Every structure is written in structure tokens, then in C-alpha cells.
Amino acid sequence: MRIMLFFDLPVKTKKQRRDYTRFRNYLLDEGFDMMQFSVYCRLCNGHESMERQLEKVKRNLPPKGSIRALPITEKQYERMRFLLGDKTKNEEKVTINQLTLF
Amino acid sequence: MSWRHIMITNNARLSVKRSQLVVQQEDTITIPMQDIASILIEAQAVTITANVLSACAEHKVSLFTCDSRKLPNGIWTGFHQHSRQLTVLEMQMALTKPFKKRVWKQIIQQKILNQAKCLDVMEKDGGKELSLLIKEVESGDATNREAVAAKLYFKHLFDSSFTRRSTDPTNRLLNYGYAIMRGLVARALANYGFTTCLGLYHDNQLNAFNLADDFMEVLRPIVDCHVAGQDVEKWDAEVRAGLVNLANTDILISGERHPITAAIDEMVKSFVASCRQQDYSYQKLPELLPAKVHQYE
């Protein structure tokens, strides 16, 4: 199960930029990976933990802007087409597999 | 809830950045610390920062180190991370002898049941004989049915000449698997604030993990079952990964399927309940299923 998170945040004033950075840093601390600019993704082990993760994000939203979250299953995620460019190294290595070998 | 197990088989540099474990090899990979349940370091030249150790304690990750034969020889668990350390310690100290004996009886009964199931799964004889022993277990296992069962069980599972004390390759695999289970149990116990040197039955003065050794008894047959179906002469990273991956196989606890990591947590949680209520009937113990790795959607 994955959460895909898309956001548009205003960065006109100093405060807005600070709010934006705070939110972005929060996402990184929570284990979201940047797929593209303003598109973040996090792996969760099952529906319940996805809901819990979303609740946590909701409590840390910046005051203004537009943010969407789309929960999708691994099967759906695998069906993503790469029209240009490749998977990131992190994406290739860190999968839903519970045992990761290095 | 943490669910990821990591095994470092090649040299790497481990550090922490933004609450993520950073593994630097040819590529640099990051994994959220909060998802990790255990890290096993097998390669000899792994550099690890103090920050990683500290983050492991904070996120309740158990970190294993291995000796030159790649057998786990050390566990790192958090130190006094629980908020009510003294309460738990007092509760542990106040456990009565009869209570401990009754829980130990349950553990041994479940262990023998799991051994019998293991024989059935591997299509070996002896499952029936073992099942008969279950009823004979007395409080505190005073008549030591555990040993009787173990003798019977190992004879049927491997061959009649097999002993746990010898240095044949089967034991190497078993020891590896047991060490992993022990570490996972110790981790769960530490998370719930238990002092692991105070055991129920095990009371070796030299052992810091007596309580973990008590609770891992029920999990031993899972390792046995896996090893019995394997070519024991092989000893490569794949074989070891298979043993570590046992932490992800499904097991039954109070009628539900859970990966072992989660089941251990359930078991320890129920032990907290039974200690608090001074009632051993709250204790839940996992029951062996035919091996299948837990799948997350």
C-alpha cells in the first residue's frame, strides 16, 4: 500500500516559504520519498497503517495551499507506466518486501 | 508499527539523516527508521555512526552483530526507553512463584504443541506421541516433560544420532535462527519496559536475556521446521536470509494470522495484561502454521 501526495503551496511571502519548507521537511522525516517535485510517496504495510499515516500528515498541514493524497495498492502502483525516465534507486531497492538485503 | 528487516551482507556505511537510515554502498538508499524492526549486520567492514545506534534505541530497532562465522553474537536493544520503567520492574519483581510456574506450564505446552505441528507439517512420525505429552505437563513443568518431548522430537525431525550439543551443520542453522528469534523477543520485551534478565523459569546469573529465553521457547519449532526442509550443508547469504525472513512468516495467535514480528508483540502485550491482572489466562501464545511469508498489499 502506498500514499501518493501531491501539493501546491504558495511561496510568495517569507512566511509562506517557511511553512512550505516546514511541511516538506516534515514529509521527509516521516519517510516520504520525493518522486518528483511536489509529488511524494510513502510505503505502508497495509490499510490501517496507511490511515494512521494520513492522520499524522493531516495534523501537520501548512495553513494554505492545495494538498491531495491518493492511497493506492502495490498492484496499482506497479502498473504505473514510465513514459520517460527511470525508477529511482531508492524505489527499486525499497519495496514492500519485508526483508531487504544490502 | 515497524515491519521491515534489514540484512547487511556487503560492506557499507550506515548513517542517519532526517530520521531515515542511510545505507551507502554503490548506491545510497534511505529507509525510514520508524518502519524498521531489525538490522542484522553480517559484513565485517561496516561503518556505523553513533547516531545510528542512538536512532535504533529511539525507534526500538534491534540491531544484531555477527561473528566471523556469520552467527549472530550480539543484540543491541534500547535502554530504559519505556516511560514506566519502575512500575514494570516492580510488577515483574512482585510476580509470585505460582504465577510464574503456571505461565511456564503454558509456554511448555504450547512449545510441545508447536513441535508436534512441526512434525506433522514435515510429514514425520511422532506428532501423536508428542500431543499426548502436552496433558502431562505440570505447573512449572516439574516433571520436565520439555526435555522428554525435545528428545523425541529431534529424533523424529532429524535422525536418531542428532544431538543439539554436537557441532554438525544443522546446529549452526538452528543456532542462527534461534538467535534471530531471541533478539526479536528481547526487543519486544524491552519495548514494553521489561527487564529481560528477570526470567520466569530461566534464571541463569550470566544471562541478560532470561525472560526472552522463556518466551522464545514457543518459537523454536518454527526455526526447526524451516531447517528440517533445507540442505544443511549450504551456508551462503541466501540461506541466512531465509532464516532472517522467518520473522515475516505467518503464525497463528488467538485465532488470527500475523507475521511473527507482530505475533511476538501480541504475546508480550498479553503478558503485560496477565501480569497486571495476576491471571495467567490472559497469556496468548503463538501457534505454528505451515510456513508462508506474510504478504502486505
Tab-separated table of C-alpha atoms in Angstrom:
chain	number	residue	atom	x	y	z
A	1	MET	CA	0.000	0.000	0.000
A	2	ARG	CA	1.274	3.463	-0.840
A	3	ILE	CA	0.219	7.017	-0.245
A	4	MET	CA	0.887	9.423	-3.063
A	5	LEU	CA	0.833	13.015	-2.012
A	6	PHE	CA	0.577	15.956	-4.381
A	7	PHE	CA	0.852	19.531	-3.314
A	8	ASP	CA	0.796	23.106	-4.493
A	9	LEU	CA	1.888	25.531	-1.839
A	10	PRO	CA	2.200	29.294	-2.103
A	11	VAL	CA	5.771	30.641	-1.761
A	12	LYS	CA	5.238	34.366	-2.230
A	13	THR	CA	5.918	35.714	1.248
A	14	LYS	CA	8.637	34.758	3.691
A	15	LYS	CA	6.137	33.085	5.998
A	16	GLN	CA	4.683	31.031	3.168
A	17	ARG	CA	8.128	29.840	2.190
A	18	ARG	CA	8.830	28.906	5.782
A	19	ASP	CA	5.551	26.974	6.020
A	20	TYR	CA	6.340	25.208	2.787
A	21	THR	CA	9.826	24.172	3.940
A	22	ARG	CA	8.499	23.045	7.272
A	23	PHE	CA	5.920	20.831	5.569
A	24	ARG	CA	8.421	19.409	3.105
A	25	ASN	CA	10.878	18.618	5.899
A	26	TYR	CA	8.078	17.041	7.862
A	27	LEU	CA	7.286	14.739	4.946
A	28	LEU	CA	10.923	13.716	4.597
A	29	ASP	CA	11.182	12.992	8.333
A	30	GLU	CA	8.076	10.839	8.118
A	31	GLY	CA	9.681	8.703	5.430
A	32	PHE	CA	8.045	10.129	2.328
A	33	ASP	CA	10.217	9.926	-0.767
A	34	MET	CA	10.232	12.613	-3.364
A	35	MET	CA	9.091	11.069	-6.643
A	36	GLN	CA	9.053	14.390	-8.472
A	37	PHE	CA	8.813	17.987	-7.382
A	38	SER	CA	5.648	18.290	-5.264
A	39	VAL	CA	4.909	14.566	-5.630
A	40	TYR	CA	5.776	12.447	-2.610
A	41	CYS	CA	5.184	8.808	-1.887
A	42	ARG	CA	5.280	6.607	1.166
A	43	LEU	CA	5.097	2.832	1.571
A	44	CYS	CA	2.790	1.495	4.284
A	45	ASN	CA	2.219	-2.049	5.423
A	46	GLY	CA	-1.488	-2.322	4.949
A	47	HIS	CA	-4.590	-0.229	5.003
A	48	GLU	CA	-4.630	0.512	8.692
A	49	SER	CA	-1.128	1.905	8.841
A	50	MET	CA	-1.884	3.990	5.748
A	51	GLU	CA	-4.843	5.581	7.548
A	52	ARG	CA	-2.698	6.244	10.598
A	53	GLN	CA	-0.029	7.853	8.461
A	54	LEU	CA	-2.574	10.087	6.745
A	55	GLU	CA	-3.985	11.195	10.081
A	56	LYS	CA	-0.491	12.201	11.138
A	57	VAL	CA	0.019	14.232	7.969
A	58	LYS	CA	-3.341	15.933	8.479
A	59	ARG	CA	-2.180	17.187	11.847
A	60	ASN	CA	0.871	18.825	10.273
A	61	LEU	CA	-0.553	20.649	7.285
A	62	PRO	CA	0.578	24.161	6.376
A	63	PRO	CA	-2.113	26.871	6.692
A	64	LYS	CA	-2.699	27.494	2.977
A	65	GLY	CA	-2.397	25.766	-0.358
A	66	SER	CA	-3.734	22.642	-2.000
A	67	ILE	CA	-2.682	19.131	-0.963
A	68	ARG	CA	-4.098	15.826	-2.158
A	69	ALA	CA	-3.368	12.298	-1.043
A	70	LEU	CA	-4.130	9.209	-3.080
A	71	PRO	CA	-3.851	5.808	-1.402
A	72	ILE	CA	-3.100	3.025	-3.863
A	73	THR	CA	-2.276	-0.659	-3.570
A	74	GLU	CA	1.006	-2.224	-4.669
A	75	LYS	CA	-0.692	-3.786	-7.697
A	76	GLN	CA	-1.915	-0.417	-8.865
A	77	TYR	CA	1.449	1.161	-8.197
A	78	GLU	CA	3.218	-1.491	-10.242
A	79	ARG	CA	1.031	-0.612	-13.177
A	80	MET	CA	2.455	2.877	-13.312
A	81	ARG	CA	3.927	3.487	-16.794
A	82	PHE	CA	7.260	5.199	-17.176
A	83	LEU	CA	6.888	7.291	-20.270
A	84	LEU	CA	10.243	8.988	-19.863
A	85	GLY	CA	12.966	8.404	-17.308
A	86	ASP	CA	13.510	5.500	-14.884
A	87	LYS	CA	12.707	4.418	-11.357
A	88	THR	CA	14.833	5.998	-8.662
A	89	LYS	CA	17.410	3.772	-6.971
A	90	ASN	CA	15.500	4.005	-3.721
A	91	GLU	CA	12.285	2.936	-5.380
A	92	GLU	CA	13.971	-0.098	-6.900
A	93	LYS	CA	15.539	-1.277	-3.679
A	94	VAL	CA	12.991	-0.379	-1.027
A	95	THR	CA	9.859	-2.335	-1.863
A	96	ILE	CA	7.027	-3.856	0.122
A	97	ASN	CA	9.300	-6.872	0.773
A	98	GLN	CA	9.829	-7.155	4.483
A	99	LEU	CA	13.388	-8.367	4.213
A	100	THR	CA	15.817	-6.065	2.449
A	101	LEU	CA	19.316	-7.282	1.657
A	102	PHE	CA	22.240	-4.956	1.187
B	1	MET	CA	4.356	-0.320	13.582
B	2	SER	CA	7.742	-1.487	12.404
B	3	TRP	CA	7.804	-4.332	9.936
B	4	ARG	CA	10.996	-4.102	7.931
B	5	HIS	CA	14.016	-6.330	8.500
B	6	ILE	CA	17.334	-5.340	7.063
B	7	MET	CA	20.335	-7.525	6.485
B	8	ILE	CA	23.691	-6.027	5.607
B	9	THR	CA	25.679	-8.697	3.776
B	10	ASN	CA	28.140	-6.446	1.962
B	11	ASN	CA	30.347	-3.726	3.295
B	12	ALA	CA	28.514	-0.473	3.741
B	13	ARG	CA	28.406	2.764	5.611
B	14	LEU	CA	25.369	3.312	7.785
B	15	SER	CA	24.264	6.716	8.970
B	16	VAL	CA	21.100	8.567	9.822
B	17	LYS	CA	19.665	11.541	8.028
B	18	ARG	CA	16.222	13.011	8.570
B	19	SER	CA	15.074	10.029	10.715
B	20	GLN	CA	16.000	7.725	7.864
B	21	LEU	CA	18.626	5.038	7.820
B	22	VAL	CA	21.088	5.773	5.036
B	23	VAL	CA	22.894	2.780	3.583
B	24	GLN	CA	25.818	3.818	1.445
B	25	GLN	CA	27.185	1.252	-0.944
B	26	GLU	CA	27.434	1.711	-4.701
B	27	ASP	CA	24.070	3.368	-4.446
B	28	THR	CA	22.804	5.312	-1.484
B	29	ILE	CA	19.486	4.038	-0.196
B	30	THR	CA	17.349	5.528	2.550
B	31	ILE	CA	14.770	3.715	4.670
B	32	PRO	CA	12.520	5.323	7.282
B	33	MET	CA	13.741	4.379	10.759
B	34	GLN	CA	10.164	4.036	12.005
B	35	ASP	CA	9.496	1.142	9.599
B	36	ILE	CA	12.494	-0.894	10.717
B	37	ALA	CA	12.152	-3.751	13.195
B	38	SER	CA	15.630	-5.204	12.993
B	39	ILE	CA	19.001	-4.690	11.363
B	40	LEU	CA	21.400	-7.585	11.057
B	41	ILE	CA	24.994	-6.697	10.301
B	42	GLU	CA	26.828	-9.593	8.784
B	43	ALA	CA	29.596	-7.996	6.734
B	44	GLN	CA	32.788	-7.346	8.660
B	45	ALA	CA	33.705	-3.908	7.374
B	46	VAL	CA	30.539	-1.961	8.046
B	47	THR	CA	30.964	1.566	9.322
B	48	ILE	CA	28.226	2.709	11.603
B	49	THR	CA	27.751	6.096	13.210
B	50	ALA	CA	26.821	6.588	16.859
B	51	ASN	CA	23.752	8.353	15.523
B	52	VAL	CA	22.525	5.069	14.048
B	53	LEU	CA	22.842	3.303	17.393
B	54	SER	CA	21.030	6.111	19.122
B	55	ALA	CA	18.281	6.169	16.496
B	56	CYS	CA	17.958	2.388	16.847
B	57	ALA	CA	17.291	2.790	20.545
B	58	GLU	CA	14.846	5.592	19.934
B	59	HIS	CA	12.886	3.762	17.255
B	60	LYS	CA	13.077	0.446	19.099
B	61	VAL	CA	15.050	-1.341	16.441
B	62	SER	CA	17.038	-4.389	17.449
B	63	LEU	CA	20.464	-4.447	15.916
B	64	PHE	CA	22.369	-7.723	15.606
B	65	THR	CA	26.076	-8.143	15.081
B	66	CYS	CA	27.678	-11.345	13.821
B	67	ASP	CA	30.942	-13.133	14.491
B	68	SER	CA	33.421	-14.235	11.831
B	69	ARG	CA	31.361	-17.363	11.141
B	70	LYS	CA	28.384	-15.065	10.480
B	71	LEU	CA	26.486	-16.257	13.537
B	72	PRO	CA	24.646	-13.533	15.450
B	73	ASN	CA	26.569	-12.865	18.655
B	74	GLY	CA	25.285	-9.539	19.916
B	75	ILE	CA	21.995	-7.718	20.280
B	76	TRP	CA	21.583	-4.004	20.742
B	77	THR	CA	18.307	-3.054	22.397
B	78	GLY	CA	17.121	0.249	23.744
B	79	PHE	CA	17.960	1.074	27.328
B	80	HIS	CA	15.137	2.209	29.573
B	81	GLN	CA	13.037	3.610	26.760
B	82	HIS	CA	9.786	2.773	28.473
B	83	SER	CA	8.063	5.594	30.319
B	84	ARG	CA	7.054	3.492	33.319
B	85	GLN	CA	10.260	1.532	33.818
B	86	LEU	CA	9.961	1.327	37.584
B	87	THR	CA	6.293	0.317	37.516
B	88	VAL	CA	7.082	-2.544	35.160
B	89	LEU	CA	10.110	-3.575	37.197
B	90	GLU	CA	8.076	-3.582	40.401
B	91	MET	CA	5.371	-5.579	38.674
B	92	GLN	CA	7.995	-8.039	37.495
B	93	MET	CA	9.578	-8.346	40.924
B	94	ALA	CA	6.178	-8.917	42.507
B	95	LEU	CA	5.283	-11.879	40.296
B	96	THR	CA	4.519	-14.826	42.514
B	97	LYS	CA	6.111	-18.232	42.128
B	98	PRO	CA	2.813	-19.995	41.359
B	99	PHE	CA	2.048	-17.415	38.660
B	100	LYS	CA	5.422	-17.869	37.012
B	101	LYS	CA	5.060	-21.615	37.151
B	102	ARG	CA	1.636	-21.512	35.550
B	103	VAL	CA	2.831	-19.310	32.698
B	104	TRP	CA	5.827	-21.545	32.223
B	105	LYS	CA	3.497	-24.524	32.040
B	106	GLN	CA	1.527	-22.801	29.274
B	107	ILE	CA	4.720	-21.991	27.406
B	108	ILE	CA	5.913	-25.590	27.534
B	109	GLN	CA	2.530	-26.923	26.495
B	110	GLN	CA	2.470	-24.564	23.533
B	111	LYS	CA	6.062	-25.441	22.674
B	112	ILE	CA	5.286	-29.155	22.605
B	113	LEU	CA	2.137	-28.486	20.568
B	114	ASN	CA	4.188	-26.487	18.082
B	115	GLN	CA	6.765	-29.264	17.941
B	116	ALA	CA	4.000	-31.772	17.201
B	117	LYS	CA	2.636	-29.459	14.488
B	118	CYS	CA	6.103	-29.098	13.051
B	119	LEU	CA	6.431	-32.889	12.747
B	120	ASP	CA	3.010	-33.044	11.090
B	121	VAL	CA	3.885	-30.293	8.639
B	122	MET	CA	7.128	-32.049	7.727
B	123	GLU	CA	5.209	-35.335	7.415
B	124	LYS	CA	7.282	-37.100	10.043
B	125	ASP	CA	6.104	-39.540	12.701
B	126	GLY	CA	5.843	-38.748	16.360
B	127	GLY	CA	3.284	-35.933	16.312
B	128	LYS	CA	0.745	-38.091	18.159
B	129	GLU	CA	3.210	-39.145	20.862
B	130	LEU	CA	4.116	-35.534	21.480
B	131	SER	CA	0.470	-34.448	21.681
B	132	LEU	CA	-0.003	-36.989	24.454
B	133	LEU	CA	2.786	-35.343	26.436
B	134	ILE	CA	1.003	-31.989	26.455
B	135	LYS	CA	-1.516	-33.099	29.061
B	136	GLU	CA	1.226	-34.430	31.317
B	137	VAL	CA	2.907	-31.054	31.739
B	138	GLU	CA	2.583	-29.955	35.342
B	139	SER	CA	2.747	-26.495	36.842
B	140	GLY	CA	6.300	-25.221	36.415
B	141	ASP	CA	6.967	-28.335	34.314
B	142	ALA	CA	8.102	-30.105	37.470
B	143	THR	CA	8.480	-33.444	35.737
B	144	ASN	CA	10.483	-31.870	32.912
B	145	ARG	CA	8.263	-33.004	30.043
B	146	GLU	CA	10.060	-30.395	27.967
B	147	ALA	CA	13.214	-32.498	27.837
B	148	VAL	CA	11.317	-35.697	27.156
B	149	ALA	CA	9.471	-34.024	24.314
B	150	ALA	CA	12.640	-32.475	22.896
B	151	LYS	CA	14.419	-35.812	22.798
B	152	LEU	CA	11.544	-37.476	20.999
B	153	TYR	CA	11.054	-34.549	18.688
B	154	PHE	CA	14.613	-34.106	17.480
B	155	LYS	CA	14.913	-37.846	16.955
B	156	HIS	CA	11.933	-37.793	14.619
B	157	LEU	CA	12.652	-34.472	12.948
B	158	PHE	CA	16.303	-35.075	12.092
B	159	ASP	CA	17.839	-38.505	12.628
B	160	SER	CA	18.345	-40.582	15.734
B	161	SER	CA	22.030	-39.671	16.073
B	162	PHE	CA	21.281	-35.939	16.162
B	163	THR	CA	22.046	-34.010	19.343
B	164	ARG	CA	21.864	-30.297	19.965
B	165	ARG	CA	25.308	-30.313	21.532
B	166	SER	CA	27.252	-31.614	18.565
B	167	THR	CA	28.896	-29.310	16.039
B	168	ASP	CA	27.174	-30.515	12.888
B	169	PRO	CA	25.874	-28.018	10.333
B	170	THR	CA	22.251	-28.498	11.378
B	171	ASN	CA	23.044	-26.917	14.716
B	172	ARG	CA	24.700	-23.984	13.025
B	173	LEU	CA	21.474	-23.239	11.164
B	174	LEU	CA	19.364	-23.785	14.266
B	175	ASN	CA	21.543	-21.524	16.382
B	176	TYR	CA	21.283	-18.803	13.790
B	177	GLY	CA	17.522	-18.986	13.630
B	178	TYR	CA	17.168	-19.129	17.406
B	179	ALA	CA	19.421	-16.103	17.813
B	180	ILE	CA	17.156	-14.100	15.496
B	181	MET	CA	14.015	-15.148	17.366
B	182	ARG	CA	15.643	-14.404	20.686
B	183	GLY	CA	16.610	-10.933	19.549
B	184	LEU	CA	13.091	-10.209	18.343
B	185	VAL	CA	11.575	-11.363	21.621
B	186	ALA	CA	14.126	-9.348	23.605
B	187	ARG	CA	13.248	-6.321	21.509
B	188	ALA	CA	9.524	-6.658	22.170
B	189	LEU	CA	10.098	-7.175	25.895
B	190	ALA	CA	12.352	-4.122	26.106
B	191	ASN	CA	9.684	-2.095	24.271
B	192	TYR	CA	7.170	-2.955	26.950
B	193	GLY	CA	9.606	-1.984	29.674
B	194	PHE	CA	10.541	-5.429	30.927
B	195	THR	CA	13.900	-6.098	32.457
B	196	THR	CA	14.945	-9.102	30.414
B	197	CYS	CA	17.308	-10.644	32.942
B	198	LEU	CA	14.419	-11.465	35.304
B	199	GLY	CA	13.046	-14.677	33.826
B	200	LEU	CA	10.070	-16.849	34.620
B	201	TYR	CA	11.890	-20.146	34.505
B	202	HIS	CA	15.334	-19.342	33.167
B	203	ASP	CA	17.431	-17.854	35.956
B	204	ASN	CA	20.980	-18.087	34.750
B	205	GLN	CA	23.018	-15.436	36.520
B	206	LEU	CA	25.186	-14.995	33.449
B	207	ASN	CA	22.271	-14.435	31.099
B	208	ALA	CA	20.907	-10.956	30.472
B	209	PHE	CA	18.000	-12.334	28.447
B	210	ASN	CA	16.378	-14.907	30.713
B	211	LEU	CA	12.878	-13.602	30.066
B	212	ALA	CA	13.452	-13.563	26.304
B	213	ASP	CA	14.619	-17.162	26.525
B	214	ASP	CA	11.389	-18.082	28.293
B	215	PHE	CA	9.183	-16.666	25.588
B	216	MET	CA	11.240	-17.762	22.605
B	217	GLU	CA	10.677	-21.418	23.505
B	218	VAL	CA	7.359	-21.427	21.643
B	219	LEU	CA	9.062	-20.051	18.538
B	220	ARG	CA	11.871	-22.601	18.307
B	221	PRO	CA	9.802	-25.134	16.324
B	222	ILE	CA	9.373	-22.563	13.540
B	223	VAL	CA	13.117	-22.471	13.061
B	224	ASP	CA	13.327	-26.278	13.331
B	225	CYS	CA	10.613	-26.660	10.725
B	226	HIS	CA	12.445	-24.379	8.302
B	227	VAL	CA	15.833	-26.030	8.868
B	228	ALA	CA	14.440	-29.555	8.505
B	229	GLY	CA	13.332	-28.743	4.981
B	230	GLN	CA	16.736	-27.433	3.957
B	231	ASP	CA	20.062	-28.633	2.705
B	232	VAL	CA	22.018	-28.032	5.898
B	233	GLU	CA	25.435	-28.191	4.221
B	234	LYS	CA	24.788	-24.920	2.420
B	235	TRP	CA	25.816	-21.758	4.245
B	236	ASP	CA	25.519	-18.741	1.987
B	237	ALA	CA	23.840	-15.366	2.257
B	238	GLU	CA	20.672	-16.796	0.712
B	239	VAL	CA	20.358	-19.465	3.409
B	240	ARG	CA	20.918	-16.898	6.137
B	241	ALA	CA	18.445	-14.507	4.539
B	242	GLY	CA	15.921	-17.356	4.608
B	243	LEU	CA	16.459	-17.673	8.346
B	244	VAL	CA	16.091	-13.945	8.933
B	245	ASN	CA	12.995	-13.926	6.751
B	246	LEU	CA	11.369	-16.334	9.208
B	247	ALA	CA	10.494	-13.185	11.127
B	248	ASN	CA	7.980	-12.486	8.350
B	249	THR	CA	6.301	-15.869	8.181
B	250	ASP	CA	2.740	-16.178	9.325
B	251	ILE	CA	1.830	-17.603	12.672
B	252	LEU	CA	-1.480	-18.018	14.477
B	253	ILE	CA	-2.099	-16.055	17.648
B	254	SER	CA	-5.532	-16.077	19.313
B	255	GLY	CA	-7.024	-17.313	16.069
B	256	GLU	CA	-5.535	-14.654	13.810
B	257	ARG	CA	-2.737	-14.810	11.299
B	258	HIS	CA	0.121	-12.428	11.947
B	259	PRO	CA	3.715	-12.189	10.806
B	260	ILE	CA	5.961	-13.436	13.605
B	261	THR	CA	7.287	-9.961	14.417
B	262	ALA	CA	3.729	-8.796	15.132
B	263	ALA	CA	2.785	-12.028	16.910
B	264	ILE	CA	5.698	-11.606	19.318
B	265	ASP	CA	4.372	-8.163	20.095
B	266	GLU	CA	0.911	-9.618	20.781
B	267	MET	CA	2.438	-12.271	23.022
B	268	VAL	CA	4.343	-9.719	25.095
B	269	LYS	CA	1.327	-7.405	25.242
B	270	SER	CA	-0.789	-10.244	26.621
B	271	PHE	CA	1.961	-10.970	29.159
B	272	VAL	CA	1.638	-7.383	30.399
B	273	ALA	CA	-2.095	-7.956	30.793
B	274	SER	CA	-1.648	-11.243	32.621
B	275	CYS	CA	0.990	-9.749	34.953
B	276	ARG	CA	-1.239	-6.792	35.774
B	277	GLN	CA	-4.258	-8.948	36.477
B	278	GLN	CA	-2.148	-11.646	38.117
B	279	ASP	CA	-4.135	-14.007	35.931
B	280	TYR	CA	-2.250	-16.363	33.639
B	281	SER	CA	-5.334	-16.970	31.485
B	282	TYR	CA	-4.698	-13.658	29.699
B	283	GLN	CA	-1.495	-15.039	28.241
B	284	LYS	CA	-1.584	-15.580	24.468
B	285	LEU	CA	0.974	-17.745	22.741
B	286	PRO	CA	1.583	-18.240	19.025
B	287	GLU	CA	0.746	-21.457	17.240
B	288	LEU	CA	2.736	-22.803	14.330
B	289	LEU	CA	1.290	-22.763	10.812
B	290	PRO	CA	2.755	-24.262	7.647
B	291	ALA	CA	5.432	-21.766	6.604
B	292	LYS	CA	4.211	-18.937	4.439
B	293	VAL	CA	5.607	-15.440	4.262
B	294	HIS	CA	3.142	-12.751	5.287
B	295	GLN	CA	2.015	-10.589	2.384
B	296	TYR	CA	1.202	-6.928	2.685
B	297	GLU	CA	-0.971	-5.474	-0.046
